[in-house]
mmCIF file of C-alpha atoms in Angstrom:
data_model
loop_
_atom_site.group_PDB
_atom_site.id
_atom_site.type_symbol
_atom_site.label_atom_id
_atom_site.label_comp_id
_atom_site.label_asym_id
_atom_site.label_seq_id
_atom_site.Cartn_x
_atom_site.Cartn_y
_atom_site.Cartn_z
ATOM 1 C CA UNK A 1 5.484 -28.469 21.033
ATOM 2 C CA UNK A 2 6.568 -27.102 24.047
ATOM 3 C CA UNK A 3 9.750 -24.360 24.986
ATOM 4 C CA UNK A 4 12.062 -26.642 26.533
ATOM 5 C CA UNK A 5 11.590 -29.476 23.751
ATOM 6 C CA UNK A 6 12.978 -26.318 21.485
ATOM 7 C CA UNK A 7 15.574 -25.298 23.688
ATOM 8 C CA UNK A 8 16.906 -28.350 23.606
ATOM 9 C CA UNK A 9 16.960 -28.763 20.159
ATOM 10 C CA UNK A 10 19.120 -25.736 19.619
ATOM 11 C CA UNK A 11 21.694 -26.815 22.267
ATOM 12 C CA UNK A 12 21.839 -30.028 20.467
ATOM 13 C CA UNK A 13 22.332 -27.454 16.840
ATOM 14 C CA UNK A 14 24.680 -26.000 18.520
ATOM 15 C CA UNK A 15 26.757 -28.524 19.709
ATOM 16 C CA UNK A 16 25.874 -31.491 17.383
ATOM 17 C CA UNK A 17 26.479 -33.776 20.480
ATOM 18 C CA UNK A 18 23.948 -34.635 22.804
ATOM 19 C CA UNK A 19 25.816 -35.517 25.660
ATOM 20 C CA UNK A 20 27.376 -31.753 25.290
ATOM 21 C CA UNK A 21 23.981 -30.382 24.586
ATOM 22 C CA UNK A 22 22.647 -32.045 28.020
ATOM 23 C CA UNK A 23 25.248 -30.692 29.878
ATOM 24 C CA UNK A 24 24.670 -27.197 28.617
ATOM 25 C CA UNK A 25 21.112 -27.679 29.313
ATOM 26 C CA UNK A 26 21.612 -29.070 32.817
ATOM 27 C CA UNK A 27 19.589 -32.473 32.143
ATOM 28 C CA UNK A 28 20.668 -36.172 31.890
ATOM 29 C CA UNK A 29 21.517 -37.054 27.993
ATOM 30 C CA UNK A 30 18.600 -39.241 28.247
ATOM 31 C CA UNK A 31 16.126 -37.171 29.023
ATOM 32 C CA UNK A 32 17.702 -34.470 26.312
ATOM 33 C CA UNK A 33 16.774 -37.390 23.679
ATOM 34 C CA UNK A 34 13.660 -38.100 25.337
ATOM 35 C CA UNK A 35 12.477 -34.299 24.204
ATOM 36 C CA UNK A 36 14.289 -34.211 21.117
ATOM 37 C CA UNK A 37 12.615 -37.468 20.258
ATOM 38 C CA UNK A 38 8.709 -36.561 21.011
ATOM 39 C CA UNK A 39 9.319 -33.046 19.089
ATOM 40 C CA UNK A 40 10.543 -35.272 16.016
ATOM 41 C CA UNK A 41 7.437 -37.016 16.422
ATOM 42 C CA UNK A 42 5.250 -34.016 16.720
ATOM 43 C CA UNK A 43 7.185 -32.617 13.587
ATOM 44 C CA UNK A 44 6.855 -35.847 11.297
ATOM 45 C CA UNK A 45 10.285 -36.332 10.844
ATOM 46 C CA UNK A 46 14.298 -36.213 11.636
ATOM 47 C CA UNK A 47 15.909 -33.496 12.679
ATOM 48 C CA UNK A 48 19.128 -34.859 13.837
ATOM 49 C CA UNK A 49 21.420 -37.674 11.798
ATOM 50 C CA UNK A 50 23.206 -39.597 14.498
ATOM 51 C CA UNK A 51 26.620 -41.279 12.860
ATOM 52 C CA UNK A 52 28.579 -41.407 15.826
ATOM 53 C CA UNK A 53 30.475 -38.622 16.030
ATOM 54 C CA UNK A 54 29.310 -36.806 13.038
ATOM 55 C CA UNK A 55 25.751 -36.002 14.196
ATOM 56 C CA UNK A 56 24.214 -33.429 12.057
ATOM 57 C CA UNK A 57 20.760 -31.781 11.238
ATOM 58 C CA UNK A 58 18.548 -32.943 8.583
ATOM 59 C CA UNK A 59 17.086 -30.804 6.074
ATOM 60 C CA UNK A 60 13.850 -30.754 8.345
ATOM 61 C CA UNK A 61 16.773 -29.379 11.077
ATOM 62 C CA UNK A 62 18.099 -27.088 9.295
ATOM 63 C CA UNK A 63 14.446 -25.151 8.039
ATOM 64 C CA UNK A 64 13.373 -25.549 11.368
ATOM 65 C CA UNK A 65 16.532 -24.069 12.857
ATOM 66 C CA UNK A 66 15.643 -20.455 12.565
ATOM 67 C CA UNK A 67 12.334 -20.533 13.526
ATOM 68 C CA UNK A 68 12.379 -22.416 16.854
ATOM 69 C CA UNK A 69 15.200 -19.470 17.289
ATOM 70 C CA UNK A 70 12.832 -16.706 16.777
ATOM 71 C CA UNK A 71 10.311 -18.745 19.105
ATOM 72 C CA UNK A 72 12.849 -18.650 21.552
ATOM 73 C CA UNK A 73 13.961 -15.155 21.650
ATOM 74 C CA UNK A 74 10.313 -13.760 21.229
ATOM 75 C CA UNK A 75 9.795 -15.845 24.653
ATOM 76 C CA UNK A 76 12.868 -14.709 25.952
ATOM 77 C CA UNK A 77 11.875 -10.984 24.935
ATOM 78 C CA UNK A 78 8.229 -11.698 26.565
ATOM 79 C CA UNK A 79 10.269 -12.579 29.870
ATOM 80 C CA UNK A 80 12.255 -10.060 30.237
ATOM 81 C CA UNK A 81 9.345 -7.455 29.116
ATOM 82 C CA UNK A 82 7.126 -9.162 31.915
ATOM 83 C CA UNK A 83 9.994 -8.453 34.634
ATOM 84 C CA UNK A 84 10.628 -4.864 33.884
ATOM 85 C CA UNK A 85 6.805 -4.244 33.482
ATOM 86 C CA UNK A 86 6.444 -5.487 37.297
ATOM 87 C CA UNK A 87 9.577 -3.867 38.927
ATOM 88 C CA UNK A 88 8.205 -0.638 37.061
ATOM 89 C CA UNK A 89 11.099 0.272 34.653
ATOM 90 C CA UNK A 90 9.762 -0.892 31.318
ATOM 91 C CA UNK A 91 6.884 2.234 30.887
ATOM 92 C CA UNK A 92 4.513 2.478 27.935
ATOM 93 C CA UNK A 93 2.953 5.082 26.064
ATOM 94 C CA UNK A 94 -0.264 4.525 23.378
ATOM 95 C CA UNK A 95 -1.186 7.683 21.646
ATOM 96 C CA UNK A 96 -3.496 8.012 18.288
ATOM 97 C CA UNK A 97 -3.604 11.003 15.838
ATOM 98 C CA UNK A 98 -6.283 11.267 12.998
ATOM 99 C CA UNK A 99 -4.845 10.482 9.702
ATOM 100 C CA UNK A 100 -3.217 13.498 8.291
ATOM 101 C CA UNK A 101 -2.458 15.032 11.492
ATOM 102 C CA UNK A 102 1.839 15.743 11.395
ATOM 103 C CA UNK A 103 3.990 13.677 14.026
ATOM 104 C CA UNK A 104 6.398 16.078 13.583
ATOM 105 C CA UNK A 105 5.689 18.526 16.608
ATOM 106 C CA UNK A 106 5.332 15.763 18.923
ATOM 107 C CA UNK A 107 8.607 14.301 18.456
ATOM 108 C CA UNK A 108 11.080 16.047 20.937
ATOM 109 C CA UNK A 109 8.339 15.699 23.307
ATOM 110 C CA UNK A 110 8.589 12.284 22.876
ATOM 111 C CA UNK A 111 12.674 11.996 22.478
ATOM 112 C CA UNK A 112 12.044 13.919 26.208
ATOM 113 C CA UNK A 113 9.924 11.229 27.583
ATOM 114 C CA UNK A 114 12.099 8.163 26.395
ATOM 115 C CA UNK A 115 15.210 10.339 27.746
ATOM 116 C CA UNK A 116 13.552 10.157 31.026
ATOM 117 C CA UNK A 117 12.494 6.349 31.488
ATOM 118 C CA UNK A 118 15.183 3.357 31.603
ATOM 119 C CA UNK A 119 12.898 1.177 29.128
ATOM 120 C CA UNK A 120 10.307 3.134 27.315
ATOM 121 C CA UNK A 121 7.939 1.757 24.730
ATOM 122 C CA UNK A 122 5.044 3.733 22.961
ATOM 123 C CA UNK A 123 2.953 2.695 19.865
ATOM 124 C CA UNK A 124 1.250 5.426 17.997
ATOM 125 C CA UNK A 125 -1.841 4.422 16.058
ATOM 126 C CA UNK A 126 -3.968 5.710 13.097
ATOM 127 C CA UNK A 127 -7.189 6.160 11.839
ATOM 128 C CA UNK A 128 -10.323 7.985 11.055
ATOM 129 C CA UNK A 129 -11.609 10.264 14.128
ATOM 130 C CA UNK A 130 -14.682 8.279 15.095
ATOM 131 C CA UNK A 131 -12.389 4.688 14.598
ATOM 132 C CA UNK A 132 -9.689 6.719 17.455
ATOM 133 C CA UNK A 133 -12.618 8.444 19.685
ATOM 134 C CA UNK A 134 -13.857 4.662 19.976
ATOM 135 C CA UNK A 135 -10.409 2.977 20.468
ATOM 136 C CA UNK A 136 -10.042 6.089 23.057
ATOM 137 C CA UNK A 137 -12.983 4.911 25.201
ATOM 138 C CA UNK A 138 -12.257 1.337 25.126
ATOM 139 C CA UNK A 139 -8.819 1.728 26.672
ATOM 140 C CA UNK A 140 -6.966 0.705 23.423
ATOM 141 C CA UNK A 141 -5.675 4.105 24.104
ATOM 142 C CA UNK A 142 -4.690 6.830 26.032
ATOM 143 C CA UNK A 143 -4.095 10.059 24.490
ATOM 144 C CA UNK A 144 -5.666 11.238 21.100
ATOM 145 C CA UNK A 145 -3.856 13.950 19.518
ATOM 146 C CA UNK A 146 -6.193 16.187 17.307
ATOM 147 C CA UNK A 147 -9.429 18.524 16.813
ATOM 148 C CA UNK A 148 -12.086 17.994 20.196
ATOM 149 C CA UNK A 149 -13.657 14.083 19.329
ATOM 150 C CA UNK A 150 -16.689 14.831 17.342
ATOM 151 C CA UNK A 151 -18.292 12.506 19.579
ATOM 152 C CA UNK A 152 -20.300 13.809 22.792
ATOM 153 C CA UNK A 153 -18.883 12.008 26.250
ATOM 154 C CA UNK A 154 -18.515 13.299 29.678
ATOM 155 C CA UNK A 155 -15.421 11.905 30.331
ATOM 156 C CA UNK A 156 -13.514 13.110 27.619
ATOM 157 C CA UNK A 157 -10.748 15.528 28.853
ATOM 158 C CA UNK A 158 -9.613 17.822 26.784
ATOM 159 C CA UNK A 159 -6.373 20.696 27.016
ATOM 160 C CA UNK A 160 -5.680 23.013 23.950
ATOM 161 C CA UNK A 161 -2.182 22.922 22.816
ATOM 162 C CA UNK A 162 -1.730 25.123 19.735
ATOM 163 C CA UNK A 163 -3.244 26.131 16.203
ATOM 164 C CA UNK A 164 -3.153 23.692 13.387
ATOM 165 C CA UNK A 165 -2.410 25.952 10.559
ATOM 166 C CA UNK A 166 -2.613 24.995 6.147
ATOM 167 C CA UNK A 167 -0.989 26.318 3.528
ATOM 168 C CA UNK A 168 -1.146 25.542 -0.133
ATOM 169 C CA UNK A 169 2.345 22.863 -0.721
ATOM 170 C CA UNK A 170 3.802 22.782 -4.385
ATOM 171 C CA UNK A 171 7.195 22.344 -6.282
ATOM 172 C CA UNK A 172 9.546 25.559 -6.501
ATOM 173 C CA UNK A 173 9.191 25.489 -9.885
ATOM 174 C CA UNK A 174 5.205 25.677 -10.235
ATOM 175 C CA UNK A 175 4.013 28.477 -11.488
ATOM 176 C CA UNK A 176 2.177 29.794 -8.573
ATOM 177 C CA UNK A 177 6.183 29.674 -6.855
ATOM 178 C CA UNK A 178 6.609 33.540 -7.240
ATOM 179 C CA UNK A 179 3.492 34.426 -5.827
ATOM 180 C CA UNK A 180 2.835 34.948 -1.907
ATOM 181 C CA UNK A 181 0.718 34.921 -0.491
ATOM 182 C CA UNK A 182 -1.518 33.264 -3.311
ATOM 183 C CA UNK A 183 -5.440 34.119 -3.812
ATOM 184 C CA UNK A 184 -8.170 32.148 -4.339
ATOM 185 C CA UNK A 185 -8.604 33.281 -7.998
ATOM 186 C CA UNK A 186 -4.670 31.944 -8.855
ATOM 187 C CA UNK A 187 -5.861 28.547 -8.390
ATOM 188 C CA UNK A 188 -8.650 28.651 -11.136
ATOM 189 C CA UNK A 189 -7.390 25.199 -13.570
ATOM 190 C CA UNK A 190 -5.278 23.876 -10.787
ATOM 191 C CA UNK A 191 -4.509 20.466 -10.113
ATOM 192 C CA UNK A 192 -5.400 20.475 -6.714
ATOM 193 C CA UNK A 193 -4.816 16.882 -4.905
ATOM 194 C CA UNK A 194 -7.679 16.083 -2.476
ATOM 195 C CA UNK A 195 -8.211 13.679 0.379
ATOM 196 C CA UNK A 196 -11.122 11.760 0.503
ATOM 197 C CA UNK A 197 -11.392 11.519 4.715
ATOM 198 C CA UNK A 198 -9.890 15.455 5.259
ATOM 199 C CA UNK A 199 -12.352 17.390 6.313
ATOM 200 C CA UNK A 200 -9.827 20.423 5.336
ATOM 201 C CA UNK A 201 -9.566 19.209 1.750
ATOM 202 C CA UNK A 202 -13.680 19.171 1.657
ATOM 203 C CA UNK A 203 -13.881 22.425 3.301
ATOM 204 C CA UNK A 204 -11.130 24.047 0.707
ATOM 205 C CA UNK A 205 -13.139 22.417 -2.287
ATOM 206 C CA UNK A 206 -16.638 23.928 -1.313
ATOM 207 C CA UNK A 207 -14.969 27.223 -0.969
ATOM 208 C CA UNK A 208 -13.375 27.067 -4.264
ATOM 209 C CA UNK A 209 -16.544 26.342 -5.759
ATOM 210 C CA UNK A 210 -18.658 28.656 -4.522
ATOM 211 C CA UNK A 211 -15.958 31.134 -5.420
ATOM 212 C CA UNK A 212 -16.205 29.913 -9.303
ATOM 213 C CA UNK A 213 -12.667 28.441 -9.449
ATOM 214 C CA UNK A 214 -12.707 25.701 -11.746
ATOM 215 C CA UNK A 215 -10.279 22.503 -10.933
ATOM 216 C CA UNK A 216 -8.392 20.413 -13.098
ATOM 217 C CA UNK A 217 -9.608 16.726 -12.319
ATOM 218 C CA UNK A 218 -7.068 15.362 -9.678
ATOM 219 C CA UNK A 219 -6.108 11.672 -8.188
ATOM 220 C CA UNK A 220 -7.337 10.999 -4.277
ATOM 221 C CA UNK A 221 -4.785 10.209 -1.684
ATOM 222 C CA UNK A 222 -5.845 8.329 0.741
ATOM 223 C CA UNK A 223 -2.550 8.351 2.381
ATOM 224 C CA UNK A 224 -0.408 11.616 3.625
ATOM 225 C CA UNK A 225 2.734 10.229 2.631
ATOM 226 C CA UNK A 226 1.704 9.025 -1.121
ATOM 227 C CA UNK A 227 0.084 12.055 -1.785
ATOM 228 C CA UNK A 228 3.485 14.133 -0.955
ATOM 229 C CA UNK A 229 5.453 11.536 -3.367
ATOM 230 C CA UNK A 230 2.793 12.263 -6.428
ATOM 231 C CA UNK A 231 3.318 16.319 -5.313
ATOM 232 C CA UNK A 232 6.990 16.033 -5.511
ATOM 233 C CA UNK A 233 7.670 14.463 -8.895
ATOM 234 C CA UNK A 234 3.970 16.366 -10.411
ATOM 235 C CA UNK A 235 2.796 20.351 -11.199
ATOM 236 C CA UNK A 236 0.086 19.505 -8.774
ATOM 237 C CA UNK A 237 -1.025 21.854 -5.123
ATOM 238 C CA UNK A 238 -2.184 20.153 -1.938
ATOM 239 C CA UNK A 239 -3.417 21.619 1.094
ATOM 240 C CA UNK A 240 -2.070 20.324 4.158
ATOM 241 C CA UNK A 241 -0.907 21.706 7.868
ATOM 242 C CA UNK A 242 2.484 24.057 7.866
ATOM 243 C CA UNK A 243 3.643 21.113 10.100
ATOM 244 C CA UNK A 244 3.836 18.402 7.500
ATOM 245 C CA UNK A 245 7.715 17.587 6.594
ATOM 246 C CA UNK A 246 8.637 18.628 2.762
ATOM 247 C CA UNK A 247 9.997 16.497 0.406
ATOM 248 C CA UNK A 248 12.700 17.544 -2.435
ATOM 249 C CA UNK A 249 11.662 20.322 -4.244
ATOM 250 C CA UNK A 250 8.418 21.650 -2.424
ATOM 251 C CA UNK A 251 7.397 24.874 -0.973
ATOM 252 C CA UNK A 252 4.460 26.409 0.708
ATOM 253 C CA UNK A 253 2.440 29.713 0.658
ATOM 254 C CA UNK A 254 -0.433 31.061 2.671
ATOM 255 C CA UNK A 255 -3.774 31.209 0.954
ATOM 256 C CA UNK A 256 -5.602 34.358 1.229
ATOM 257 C CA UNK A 257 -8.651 34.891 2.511
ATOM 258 C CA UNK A 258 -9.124 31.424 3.485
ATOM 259 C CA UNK A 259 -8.218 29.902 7.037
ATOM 260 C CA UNK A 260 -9.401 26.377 7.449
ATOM 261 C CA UNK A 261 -7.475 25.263 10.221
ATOM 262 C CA UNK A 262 -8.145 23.896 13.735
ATOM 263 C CA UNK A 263 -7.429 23.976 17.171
ATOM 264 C CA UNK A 264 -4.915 20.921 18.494
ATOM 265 C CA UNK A 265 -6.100 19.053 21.272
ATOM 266 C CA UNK A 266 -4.498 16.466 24.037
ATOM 267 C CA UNK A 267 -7.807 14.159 24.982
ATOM 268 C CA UNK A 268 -7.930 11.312 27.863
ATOM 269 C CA UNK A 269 -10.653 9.795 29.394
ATOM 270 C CA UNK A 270 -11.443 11.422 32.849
ATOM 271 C CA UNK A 271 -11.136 9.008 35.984
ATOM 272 C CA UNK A 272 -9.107 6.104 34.558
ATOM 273 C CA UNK A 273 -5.259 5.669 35.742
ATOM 274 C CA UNK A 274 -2.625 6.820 34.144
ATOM 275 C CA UNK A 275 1.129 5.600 34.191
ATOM 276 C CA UNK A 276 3.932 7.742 34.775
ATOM 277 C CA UNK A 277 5.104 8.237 30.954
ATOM 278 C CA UNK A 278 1.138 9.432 30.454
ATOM 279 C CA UNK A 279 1.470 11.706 33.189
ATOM 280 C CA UNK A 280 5.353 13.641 31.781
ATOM 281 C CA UNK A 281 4.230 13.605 28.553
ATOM 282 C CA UNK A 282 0.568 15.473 29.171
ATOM 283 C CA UNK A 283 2.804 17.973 31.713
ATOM 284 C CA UNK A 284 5.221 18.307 29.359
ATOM 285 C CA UNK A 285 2.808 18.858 26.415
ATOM 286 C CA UNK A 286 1.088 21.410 28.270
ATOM 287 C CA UNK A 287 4.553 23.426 29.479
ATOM 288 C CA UNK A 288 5.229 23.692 26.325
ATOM 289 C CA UNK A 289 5.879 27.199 24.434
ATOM 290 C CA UNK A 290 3.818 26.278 21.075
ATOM 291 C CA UNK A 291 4.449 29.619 19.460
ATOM 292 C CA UNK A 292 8.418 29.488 19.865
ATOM 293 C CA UNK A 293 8.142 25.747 18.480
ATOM 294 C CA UNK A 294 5.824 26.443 15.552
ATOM 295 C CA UNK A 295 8.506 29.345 14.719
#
């Protein structure tokens, strides 16, 4: 099946004459049928009815209709992506943050950056930190938005951006609500959610526990986002970064006596080009006042 077989089976859709469709397409009528005829064949079947002047698709037409349309705009799309990648308007932009990590500070960064390109395009990516650190070296990506890479490599380059800060999250109308900042002995028979792959969450339970608070038994989350829709609607506390966007009714409050956060990092890989949206955004990131934006 090739592109201009379905191109000119949607001019013939279109106009339900071939002789019109041809013309449209800038080909003899013959040749039009020609194509139209070997893509039948490669299909199995009809698409057109001819009855003289009331040609019309078959039921094979018609389901095939929208598809050999999205064919043809996602080549179309491909086309015009290819042009504006070479004549250097179209820019892109892959960054990664570890699971759990808010978005949230980045964006008017980011709202900067496609304010500054004609065509900009960035994909932001997932994952656990060793599955990133490893997607990171390959060249799946370029920037990695989080704590230093666990893993040791020369040519990681690293700039600190700001303090990753947690508080305890809960509904207003928990009974820890009125108290602030809350200690560690307030959360003895909690419900406290946890998160299997935060290394937060596993740090705040081993404190607990040496401290002799006692937990209620709570669901895992292994997702940010379904954890904050079982907080909202439960009596339930998670601990997650001051940065995380609140849903309905929740509030936070510091814990005392117990800082568990980490230092934010912007990593690249030393030596290996980067395009101009790369280049803004890191100068950009690094301008920026983090203690005016965290307030």
């Amino acid at each position: 099946m090739e592109i201009q077989q379905m191109r000119y089976f949607l001019a013939a859709a279109r106009e339900l004459n071939f002789t019109r469709a041809a013309l449209k397409c800038n080909v003899t009528q013959p040749s039009l049928t020609r194509a139209i005829g070997l893509l039948e064949g490669e299909l199995g079947g009809d698409l057109f009815r001819r009855e003289r002047n009331l040609t019309h698709l078959t039921d094979l037409g018609r389901r095939m209709l929208p598809l050999m349309t999205q064919c043809i705009e996602n080549a179309d799309n491909a086309v015009r992506l290819a042009r504006a990648v070479r004549s250097r308007t179209m820019v892109s932009l892959s960054l990664a943050l570890r699971d759990g990590i808010p978005l949230e500070p980045f964006v008017p960064h980011l709202l900067a950056l496609a304010g500054a390109f004609k065509e900009f395009d960035f994909k932001i990516r997932r994952g656990q930190p060793a599955d990133l650190e490893n997607d990171l070296k390959e060249g799946q990506i370029e920037l990695l938005l989080g704590p230093k890479p666990e893993q040791a490599w020369d040519r990681f380059d690293h700039w600190p951006l700001y303090r990753c800060d947690y508080c305890l999250v809960f509904r207003a109308d928990h009974r820890l609500s009125r108290k602030d900042p809350i200690r560690v002995d307030d959360l003895n028979h909690a419900s406290l959610l946890r998160r299997p792959d935060c290394g937060v969450s596993a740090t705040l339970m081993s404190h607990l526990e040496a401290a002799g608070v006692v937990l209620q038994p709570a669901p895992e989350f292994a997702r940010e986002d379904d954890l904050m829709s079982y907080l909202a609607a439960s009596q339930s506390i998670a601990y997650l970064p001051k940065d995380s966007v609140l849903r309905g009714p929740l509030v936070q409050r510091d814990l005392q006596g117990f800082d568990c956060g980490f230092d934010m990092y912007a990593t690249t890989v030393s030596g290996r080009q980067r395009g101009p949206a790369l280049n803004l955004f890191l100068t950009q990131l690094r301008a920026a006042d983090w203690r005016t934006e965290a307030a």
